[in-house]
Backbone as a printed PyTorch tensor [residue, N CA C, xyz], in Angstrom:
tensor([[[  1.4960, 101.3870,  78.4260],
         [  2.6970, 100.6110,  78.1610],
         [  2.3020,  99.2030,  77.7230]],

        [[  3.0230,  98.6800,  76.7700],
         [  2.7840,  97.3450,  76.2430],
         [  3.3490,  96.2920,  77.2050]],

        [[  2.5540,  95.2670,  77.5170],
         [  2.9630,  94.2350,  78.4880],
         [  4.2100,  93.4900,  78.0290]],

        [[  4.2910,  93.1640,  76.7430],
         [  5.4580,  92.4500,  76.2320],
         [  6.7290,  93.2760,  76.3870]],

        [[  6.6510,  94.5550,  76.0610],
         [  7.8110,  95.4470,  76.2050],
         [  8.1990,  95.6050,  77.6810]],

        [[  7.1820,  95.6940,  78.5150],
         [  7.4070,  95.8300,  79.9540],
         [  8.2110,  94.6350,  80.4930]],

        [[  7.7770,  93.4340,  80.1170],
         [  8.4530,  92.2370,  80.6150],
         [  9.8150,  92.0420,  79.9430]],

        [[  9.9280,  92.3920,  78.6660],
         [ 11.2240,  92.2870,  77.9790],
         [ 12.2490,  93.2290,  78.5920]],

        [[ 11.7940,  94.3800,  79.0600],
         [ 12.7030,  95.3270,  79.7240],
         [ 13.3420,  94.6710,  80.9460]],

        [[ 12.5430,  93.9430,  81.6920],
         [ 13.0600,  93.2450,  82.8740],
         [ 14.0890,  92.1900,  82.4510]],

        [[ 13.7800,  91.4330,  81.3970],
         [ 14.7310,  90.4250,  80.8940],
         [ 16.0330,  91.0690,  80.4390]],

        [[ 15.9310,  92.2330,  79.7820],
         [ 17.1410,  92.9120,  79.3050],
         [ 18.0230,  93.3620,  80.4560]],

        [[ 17.4120,  93.8430,  81.5220],
         [ 18.1970,  94.2480,  82.6960],
         [ 18.9600,  93.0370,  83.2270]],

        [[ 18.2670,  91.9230,  83.3510],
         [ 18.8960,  90.6920,  83.8450],
         [ 20.0410,  90.2540,  82.9330]],

        [[ 19.8150,  90.3300,  81.6230],
         [ 20.8440,  89.9440,  80.6530],
         [ 22.0470,  90.8850,  80.7590]],

        [[ 21.8000,  92.1740,  80.9250],
         [ 22.8960,  93.1430,  81.0720],
         [ 23.7220,  92.8450,  82.3210]],

        [[ 23.0550,  92.4790,  83.4000],
         [ 23.7710,  92.1190,  84.6330],
         [ 24.6540,  90.9040,  84.3780]],

        [[ 24.0960,  89.9040,  83.7140],
         [ 24.8610,  88.6910,  83.4230],
         [ 26.0710,  88.9870,  82.5360]],

        [[ 25.8950,  89.8480,  81.5320],
         [ 27.0150,  90.2030,  80.6550],
         [ 28.1090,  90.9440,  81.4180]],

        [[ 27.7110,  91.8460,  82.2900],
         [ 28.6970,  92.5780,  83.0890],
         [ 29.4200,  91.6410,  84.0590]],

        [[ 28.6900,  90.6790,  84.6010],
         [ 29.3310,  89.6790,  85.4650],
         [ 30.3930,  88.8950,  84.6930]],

        [[ 30.0980,  88.5780,  83.4290],
         [ 31.0890,  87.8750,  82.6050],
         [ 32.3090,  88.7640,  82.3480]],

        [[ 32.0770,  90.0640,  82.1690],
         [ 33.2090,  90.9920,  81.9940],
         [ 34.0880,  91.0050,  83.2410]],

        [[ 33.4530,  90.9980,  84.4020],
         [ 34.2280,  90.9500,  85.6540],
         [ 35.0590,  89.6790,  85.7270]],

        [[ 34.4890,  88.5680,  85.3240],
         [ 35.2280,  87.3080,  85.3160],
         [ 36.4390,  87.3970,  84.3920]],

        [[ 36.2600,  88.0490,  83.2430],
         [ 37.3780,  88.2150,  82.3130],
         [ 38.4860,  89.0740,  82.9240]],

        [[ 38.0880,  90.1330,  83.5970],
         [ 39.0780,  91.0050,  84.2410],
         [ 39.8210,  90.2330,  85.3170]],

        [[ 39.0880,  89.4600,  86.1030],
         [ 39.7350,  88.6380,  87.1310],
         [ 40.7510,  87.6860,  86.5060]],

        [[ 40.3690,  87.0670,  85.3960],
         [ 41.2740,  86.1420,  84.7080],
         [ 42.5080,  86.8830,  84.1900]],

        [[ 42.3000,  88.0970,  83.6740],
         [ 43.4340,  88.9030,  83.1990],
         [ 44.3770,  89.2540,  84.3460]],

        [[ 43.7960,  89.5950,  85.4760],
         [ 44.6180,  89.9930,  86.6230],
         [ 45.4380,  88.8080,  87.1410]],

        [[ 44.8530,  87.6340,  87.0590],
         [ 45.5610,  86.4400,  87.5250],
         [ 46.7490,  86.1470,  86.6260]],

        [[ 46.6130,  86.4290,  85.3390],
         [ 47.6790,  86.0870,  84.4020],
         [ 48.7850,  87.1350,  84.3250]],

        [[ 48.6160,  88.2620,  85.0060],
         [ 49.6860,  89.2610,  85.0160],
         [ 50.8710,  88.6680,  85.7620]],

        [[ 52.0430,  88.6780,  85.1390],
         [ 53.1980,  88.0520,  85.7950],
         [ 53.5930,  88.7870,  87.0740]],

        [[ 53.9710,  88.0060,  88.0500],
         [ 54.4040,  88.5790,  89.3240],
         [ 55.7860,  89.2010,  89.1710]],

        [[ 56.0370,  90.2320,  89.9270],
         [ 57.3380,  90.8820,  89.9250],
         [ 58.2870,  90.1340,  90.8560]],

        [[ 59.5010,  90.0130,  90.4310],
         [ 60.5120,  89.4330,  91.2970],
         [ 60.9510,  90.5110,  92.2920]],

        [[ 60.9470,  90.1530,  93.5390],
         [ 61.3600,  91.1020,  94.5560],
         [ 62.8160,  90.8450,  94.8960]],

        [[ 63.5560,  91.9020,  94.8330],
         [ 64.9680,  91.8230,  95.1740],
         [ 65.2120,  92.9150,  96.2000]],

        [[ 65.5360,  92.5200,  97.4110],
         [ 65.7170,  93.4770,  98.5030],
         [ 66.8220,  94.4790,  98.2060]],

        [[ 67.8030,  94.0940,  97.4120],
         [ 68.9020,  95.0100,  97.0880],
         [ 68.4750,  96.0640,  96.0760]],

        [[ 67.5330,  95.7190,  95.2080],
         [ 67.0900,  96.6480,  94.1660],
         [ 65.6180,  96.9910,  94.3950]],

        [[ 65.3870,  98.1590,  94.8600],
         [ 64.0230,  98.5980,  95.0890],
         [ 63.7310,  99.7680,  94.1460]],

        [[ 64.1810,  99.6280,  92.9420],
         [ 63.9600, 100.6580,  91.9410],
         [ 62.8090, 100.2360,  91.0450]],

        [[ 62.2420, 101.2180,  90.4270],
         [ 61.1910, 100.9550,  89.4530],
         [ 61.8330, 100.7150,  88.0950]],

        [[ 61.2330,  99.8330,  87.3360],
         [ 61.7240,  99.5880,  85.9890],
         [ 60.5910,  99.8890,  85.0150]],

        [[ 60.9190, 100.1180,  83.7280],
         [ 59.8470, 100.3720,  82.7630],
         [ 58.8240,  99.2320,  82.7180]],

        [[ 59.2920,  98.0050,  82.8260],
         [ 58.3850,  96.8530,  82.7980],
         [ 57.4590,  96.8810,  84.0080]],

        [[ 58.0330,  97.2060,  85.1580],
         [ 57.2350,  97.2630,  86.3770],
         [ 56.2010,  98.3790,  86.2790]],

        [[ 56.5970,  99.5270,  85.7490],
         [ 55.6630, 100.6400,  85.5900],
         [ 54.5120, 100.2570,  84.6600]],

        [[ 54.8390,  99.5660,  83.5880],
         [ 53.8230,  99.1350,  82.6280],
         [ 52.8340,  98.1640,  83.2990]],

        [[ 53.3520,  97.2270,  84.0790],
         [ 52.4910,  96.2740,  84.7780],
         [ 51.6200,  96.9820,  85.8170]],

        [[ 52.1970,  97.9410,  86.5010],
         [ 51.4410,  98.7040,  87.4920],
         [ 50.2790,  99.4280,  86.8310]],

        [[ 50.5650, 100.0610,  85.7000],
         [ 49.5110, 100.7720,  84.9700],
         [ 48.4320,  99.8070,  84.5020]],

        [[ 48.8360,  98.6370,  84.0620],
         [ 47.8820,  97.6320,  83.6110],
         [ 46.9800,  97.1930,  84.7660]],

        [[ 47.5720,  96.9530,  85.9190],
         [ 46.7930,  96.5430,  87.0930],
         [ 45.8480,  97.6600,  87.5190]],

        [[ 46.3450,  98.8840,  87.5380],
         [ 45.5040, 100.0250,  87.9210],
         [ 44.3290, 100.1650,  86.9600]],

        [[ 44.6000, 100.0200,  85.6610],
         [ 43.5360, 100.1070,  84.6560],
         [ 42.4890,  99.0200,  84.8870]],

        [[ 42.9360,  97.8060,  85.1580],
         [ 42.0010,  96.7030,  85.3890],
         [ 41.1750,  96.9210,  86.6550]],

        [[ 41.8130,  97.4060,  87.7010],
         [ 41.0970,  97.6620,  88.9590],
         [ 40.0550,  98.7610,  88.7620]],

        [[ 40.4230,  99.8250,  88.0620],
         [ 39.4710, 100.9080,  87.8010],
         [ 38.2960, 100.4170,  86.9580]],

        [[ 38.6010,  99.6170,  85.9540],
         [ 37.5560,  99.0570,  85.0980],
         [ 36.6260,  98.1680,  85.9230]],

        [[ 37.2140,  97.3820,  86.7890],
         [ 36.4330,  96.4890,  87.6480],
         [ 35.5120,  97.2900,  88.5770]],

        [[ 36.0120,  98.3970,  89.1050],
         [ 35.2040,  99.2450,  89.9780],
         [ 34.0300,  99.8570,  89.2250]],

        [[ 34.2660, 100.3140,  87.9950],
         [ 33.2010, 100.9010,  87.1840],
         [ 32.1220,  99.8600,  86.8680]],

        [[ 32.5530,  98.6800,  86.4880],
         [ 31.5970,  97.6230,  86.1500],
         [ 30.8100,  97.2030,  87.3830]],

        [[ 31.4810,  97.1000,  88.5100],
         [ 30.8010,  96.7320,  89.7570],
         [ 29.7450,  97.7710,  90.1230]],

        [[ 30.0770,  99.0490,  89.9640],
         [ 29.1050, 100.1120,  90.2490],
         [ 27.8990, 100.0000,  89.3140]],

        [[ 28.1470,  99.7240,  88.0430],
         [ 27.0550,  99.5760,  87.0710],
         [ 26.1910,  98.3600,  87.4160]],

        [[ 26.8220,  97.2730,  87.8180],
         [ 26.0670,  96.0680,  88.2070],
         [ 25.1700,  96.3700,  89.4010]],

        [[ 25.6950,  97.0670,  90.3870],
         [ 24.8950,  97.4060,  91.5690],
         [ 23.6950,  98.2660,  91.1920]],

        [[ 23.9050,  99.2260,  90.3070],
         [ 22.8180, 100.0870,  89.8460],
         [ 21.7530,  99.2540,  89.1270]],

        [[ 22.1930,  98.3690,  88.2350],
         [ 21.2570,  97.5240,  87.4970],
         [ 20.5340,  96.5460,  88.4120]],

        [[ 21.2360,  96.0090,  89.4110],
         [ 20.5880,  95.0770,  90.3380],
         [ 19.5070,  95.7670,  91.1470]],

        [[ 19.7470,  97.0130,  91.5540],
         [ 18.7120,  97.7580,  92.2820],
         [ 17.4830,  97.9610,  91.3850]],

        [[ 17.7290,  98.3470,  90.1380],
         [ 16.6240,  98.5470,  89.2030],
         [ 15.8940,  97.2230,  88.9440]],

        [[ 16.6650,  96.1530,  88.7810],
         [ 16.0820,  94.8380,  88.5120],
         [ 15.1830,  94.3920,  89.6710]],

        [[ 15.6630,  94.5300,  90.8790],
         [ 14.8780,  94.1280,  92.0540],
         [ 13.5820,  94.9300,  92.1180]],

        [[ 13.6840,  96.2210,  91.8730],
         [ 12.4980,  97.0790,  91.8930],
         [ 11.4880,  96.6570,  90.8200]],

        [[ 11.9880,  96.4040,  89.6020],
         [ 11.1080,  96.0290,  88.4930],
         [ 10.4890,  94.6440,  88.7140]],

        [[ 11.2680,  93.7040,  89.2250],
         [ 10.7360,  92.3590,  89.4700],
         [  9.6680,  92.4120,  90.5630]],

        [[  9.9170,  93.1900,  91.5910],
         [  8.9310,  93.3330,  92.6690],
         [  7.6190,  93.8880,  92.1110]],

        [[  7.7360,  94.9230,  91.2970],
         [  6.5590,  95.5310,  90.6760],
         [  5.8480,  94.5270,  89.7530]],

        [[  6.6210,  93.8430,  88.9170],
         [  6.0470,  92.8750,  87.9710],
         [  5.3760,  91.7170,  88.7050]],

        [[  5.9860,  91.2380,  89.7640],
         [  5.3980,  90.1240,  90.5080],
         [  4.0530,  90.5200,  91.1100]],

        [[  3.9240,  91.7560,  91.5450],
         [  2.6320,  92.2330,  92.0380],
         [  1.5740,  92.1780,  90.9500]],

        [[  1.9620,  92.5980,  89.7430],
         [  1.0360,  92.5590,  88.6140],
         [  0.7220,  91.1210,  88.2060]],

        [[  1.7310,  90.2820,  88.1810],
         [  1.5360,  88.8820,  87.7850],
         [  0.6340,  88.1650,  88.7720]],

        [[  0.8120,  88.4320,  90.0670],
         [ -0.0280,  87.7780,  91.0770],
         [ -1.5000,  88.1870,  90.9510]],

        [[ -1.7430,  89.3550,  90.3430],
         [ -3.1260,  89.8210,  90.1700],
         [ -3.8480,  89.0660,  89.0510]],

        [[ -3.1000,  88.3540,  88.2160],
         [ -3.7020,  87.5680,  87.1340],
         [ -4.3470,  86.3260,  87.7500]],

        [[ -5.5710,  86.0210,  87.3400],
         [ -6.3020,  84.8940,  87.9390],
         [ -5.7060,  83.5370,  87.5900]],

        [[ -5.2800,  83.3690,  86.3590],
         [ -4.8130,  82.0620,  85.9000],
         [ -3.3980,  81.7640,  86.4200]],

        [[ -3.2950,  80.6760,  87.1680],
         [ -1.9870,  80.2340,  87.6660],
         [ -1.0600,  79.8550,  86.5080]],

        [[ -1.6340,  79.2770,  85.4810],
         [ -0.8360,  78.8680,  84.3180],
         [ -0.2240,  80.0900,  83.6280]],

        [[ -1.0240,  81.1390,  83.4860],
         [ -0.5120,  82.3670,  82.8780],
         [  0.5690,  83.0020,  83.7600]],

        [[  0.3500,  82.9740,  85.0530],
         [  1.3650,  83.4900,  85.9730],
         [  2.6740,  82.7270,  85.7930]],

        [[  2.5560,  81.4100,  85.7370],
         [  3.7370,  80.5630,  85.6180],
         [  4.5030,  80.8450,  84.3260]],

        [[  3.7780,  81.0140,  83.2290],
         [  4.4120,  81.3080,  81.9370],
         [  5.2110,  82.6050,  82.0380]],

        [[  4.6090,  83.6360,  82.5830],
         [  5.2800,  84.9380,  82.6930],
         [  6.5010,  84.8620,  83.6050]],

        [[  6.3710,  84.1560,  84.7090],
         [  7.4970,  84.0360,  85.6450],
         [  8.6320,  83.2300,  85.0290]],

        [[  8.2830,  82.1020,  84.4130],
         [  9.3310,  81.2620,  83.8060],
         [ 10.0900,  82.0310,  82.7260]],

        [[  9.3670,  82.7210,  81.8680],
         [ 10.0150,  83.3800,  80.7320],
         [ 10.7180,  84.6720,  81.1270]],

        [[ 10.0230,  85.5370,  81.8110],
         [ 10.5330,  86.8930,  81.9870],
         [ 11.2540,  87.1260,  83.3100]],

        [[ 10.9050,  86.3850,  84.3330],
         [ 11.5870,  86.5600,  85.6130],
         [ 12.7230,  85.5530,  85.7440]],

        [[ 12.4410,  84.2800,  85.4390],
         [ 13.4730,  83.2370,  85.5390],
         [ 14.3090,  83.1080,  84.2690]],

        [[ 13.9350,  83.8600,  83.2350],
         [ 14.7200,  83.9420,  82.0020],
         [ 14.8770,  82.5900,  81.2890]],

        [[ 13.8360,  81.7790,  81.3280],
         [ 13.8670,  80.4750,  80.6570],
         [ 13.6340,  80.6480,  79.1580]],

        [[ 14.2400,  79.7770,  78.3840],
         [ 14.0230,  79.7580,  76.9410],
         [ 12.6750,  79.0820,  76.6710]],

        [[ 12.0790,  79.4370,  75.5180],
         [ 10.7670,  78.8830,  75.1990],
         [ 10.7860,  77.3710,  75.1320]],

        [[ 11.8650,  76.7900,  74.6230],
         [ 11.9340,  75.3240,  74.5300],
         [ 11.9290,  74.6910,  75.9160]],

        [[ 12.5690,  75.3410,  76.8700],
         [ 12.5630,  74.8290,  78.2420],
         [ 11.1590,  74.9270,  78.8480]],

        [[ 10.4860,  76.0290,  78.5460],
         [  9.1250,  76.2060,  79.0630],
         [  8.1960,  75.1560,  78.4570]],

        [[  8.3820,  74.8760,  77.1680],
         [  7.5880,  73.8150,  76.5230],
         [  7.7320,  72.4990,  77.2740]],

        [[  8.9820,  72.1830,  77.6170],
         [  9.2590,  70.9250,  78.3260],
         [  8.6450,  70.9540,  79.7230]],

        [[  8.8220,  72.0640,  80.4320],
         [  8.2950,  72.1840,  81.7990],
         [  6.7660,  72.0820,  81.7990]],

        [[  6.1470,  72.7880,  80.8570],
         [  4.6810,  72.8260,  80.7870],
         [  4.1000,  71.6300,  80.0380]],

        [[  4.9780,  70.8030,  79.4800],
         [  4.5630,  69.6330,  78.7150],
         [  3.5970,  70.0070,  77.5890]],

        [[  3.9510,  71.0810,  76.8810],
         [  3.1670,  71.5080,  75.7180],
         [  3.6300,  70.7010,  74.5180]],

        [[  2.7090,  70.4680,  73.6180],
         [  3.0500,  69.6400,  72.4630],
         [  3.6490,  70.4390,  71.3060]],

        [[  3.4630,  71.7520,  71.3000],
         [  4.0150,  72.5220,  70.1870],
         [  4.3280,  73.9470,  70.6070]],

        [[  5.1850,  74.5550,  69.8220],
         [  5.5500,  75.9460,  70.0720],
         [  4.3520,  76.8560,  69.8610]],

        [[  3.4940,  76.5310,  68.9130],
         [  2.3250,  77.3850,  68.6590],
         [  1.3690,  77.3860,  69.8500]],

        [[  1.2020,  76.2470,  70.5120],
         [  0.3390,  76.2270,  71.7040],
         [  0.9940,  77.0280,  72.8340]],

        [[  2.3290,  76.9620,  72.9120],
         [  3.0500,  77.7480,  73.9070],
         [  2.8980,  79.2420,  73.6280]],

        [[  2.9500,  79.6090,  72.3550],
         [  2.7980,  81.0170,  71.9790],
         [  1.3980,  81.5220,  72.3180]],

        [[  0.3940,  80.6610,  72.1390],
         [ -0.9660,  81.0540,  72.5240],
         [ -1.0520,  81.2770,  74.0260]],

        [[ -0.4200,  80.3800,  74.7990],
         [ -0.3950,  80.5590,  76.2580],
         [  0.2910,  81.8740,  76.6280]],

        [[  1.4140,  82.1420,  75.9700],
         [  2.1420,  83.3810,  76.2380],
         [  1.2980,  84.5960,  75.8850]],

        [[  0.6660,  84.5460,  74.7290],
         [ -0.1570,  85.6800,  74.3000],
         [ -1.2970,  85.9450,  75.2760]],

        [[ -1.9410,  84.8810,  75.7440],
         [ -3.0210,  85.0540,  76.7310],
         [ -2.4660,  85.6100,  78.0440]],

        [[ -1.2850,  85.1440,  78.4390],
         [ -0.6670,  85.6340,  79.6760],
         [ -0.3180,  87.1190,  79.5480]],

        [[  0.2420,  87.5030,  78.4070],
         [  0.5810,  88.9180,  78.1970],
         [ -0.6790,  89.7810,  78.1130]],

        [[ -1.7550,  89.2380,  77.5210],
         [ -3.0280,  89.9770,  77.4750],
         [ -3.5490,  90.2080,  78.8930]],

        [[ -3.4650,  89.1790,  79.7320],
         [ -3.9150,  89.3120,  81.1260],
         [ -3.0450,  90.3270,  81.8680]],

        [[ -1.7510,  90.3040,  81.6100],
         [ -0.8500,  91.2790,  82.2440],
         [ -1.1600,  92.6820,  81.7430]],

        [[ -1.4940,  92.7960,  80.4630],
         [ -1.8280,  94.1090,  79.9010],
         [ -3.0320,  94.7130,  80.6220]],

        [[ -3.9910,  93.8880,  80.9550],
         [ -5.1720,  94.3620,  81.6900],
         [ -4.7400,  94.9470,  83.0330]],

        [[ -3.8300,  94.2510,  83.7130],
         [ -3.3480,  94.7430,  85.0070],
         [ -2.5390,  96.0330,  84.8510]],

        [[ -1.7330,  96.0990,  83.8100],
         [ -0.9570,  97.3280,  83.5500],
         [ -1.8910,  98.4980,  83.2410]],

        [[ -2.9150,  98.2330,  82.4480],
         [ -3.8630,  99.2910,  82.0960],
         [ -4.5650,  99.8290,  83.3330]],

        [[ -4.8680,  98.9580,  84.2950],
         [ -5.5050,  99.4020,  85.5350],
         [ -4.6080, 100.4070,  86.2670]],

        [[ -3.3070, 100.1290,  86.2780],
         [ -2.3620, 101.0140,  86.9680],
         [ -2.2720, 102.3550,  86.2440]],

        [[ -2.1210, 102.3030,  84.9280],
         [ -1.9400, 103.5450,  84.1640],
         [ -3.2120, 104.3530,  84.0910]],

        [[ -4.3740, 103.6960,  84.0590],
         [ -5.6280, 104.4270,  84.1030],
         [ -5.8010, 105.1100,  85.4400]],

        [[ -5.3990, 104.4150,  86.5110],
         [ -5.4910, 104.9850,  87.8570],
         [ -4.5650, 106.1730,  88.0300]],

        [[ -3.4020, 106.1530,  87.3870],
         [ -2.4610, 107.2660,  87.5370],
         [ -2.8710, 108.4590,  86.6840]],

        [[ -3.6940, 108.2470,  85.6320],
         [ -4.1540, 109.3590,  84.7920],
         [ -5.2180, 110.1810,  85.5010]],

        [[ -5.9920, 109.5610,  86.3910],
         [ -7.0860, 110.2590,  87.0550],
         [ -6.6070, 111.0870,  88.2250]],

        [[ -5.3880, 110.8900,  88.6690],
         [ -4.9130, 111.6240,  89.8380],
         [ -4.4410, 112.9980,  89.4810]]])
């Protein structure tokens, strides 16, 4: 497995969780804006408008439940993958390379932010650091996959 693809997979899971969280926020906002029904103790009948609102609320609640279930599934996968990746990252000797991988792929920092944090003078020097970090991670990944082939 390619180290860059391995780490990007983790970032994608995190991004998917964030997108689903935003969808939940939208549903919450939609539910808040649904007009309240006027309660009249004398009239406890259903009206077409009330039925339509009920269906809308039910649809939103069901959608929210589906998204929540998907988020939970992705969070379990994300935790598992981050735990595995952190073990591999900790096996890398260079603290700087570890930091680059954690900042970018685990903490989901943008390259410009990493440049500022690491006080690098250019994007090309940052890319060299990243490439060396991914090469070091690839060595650790290869150790795992070579070990699993011999079993």
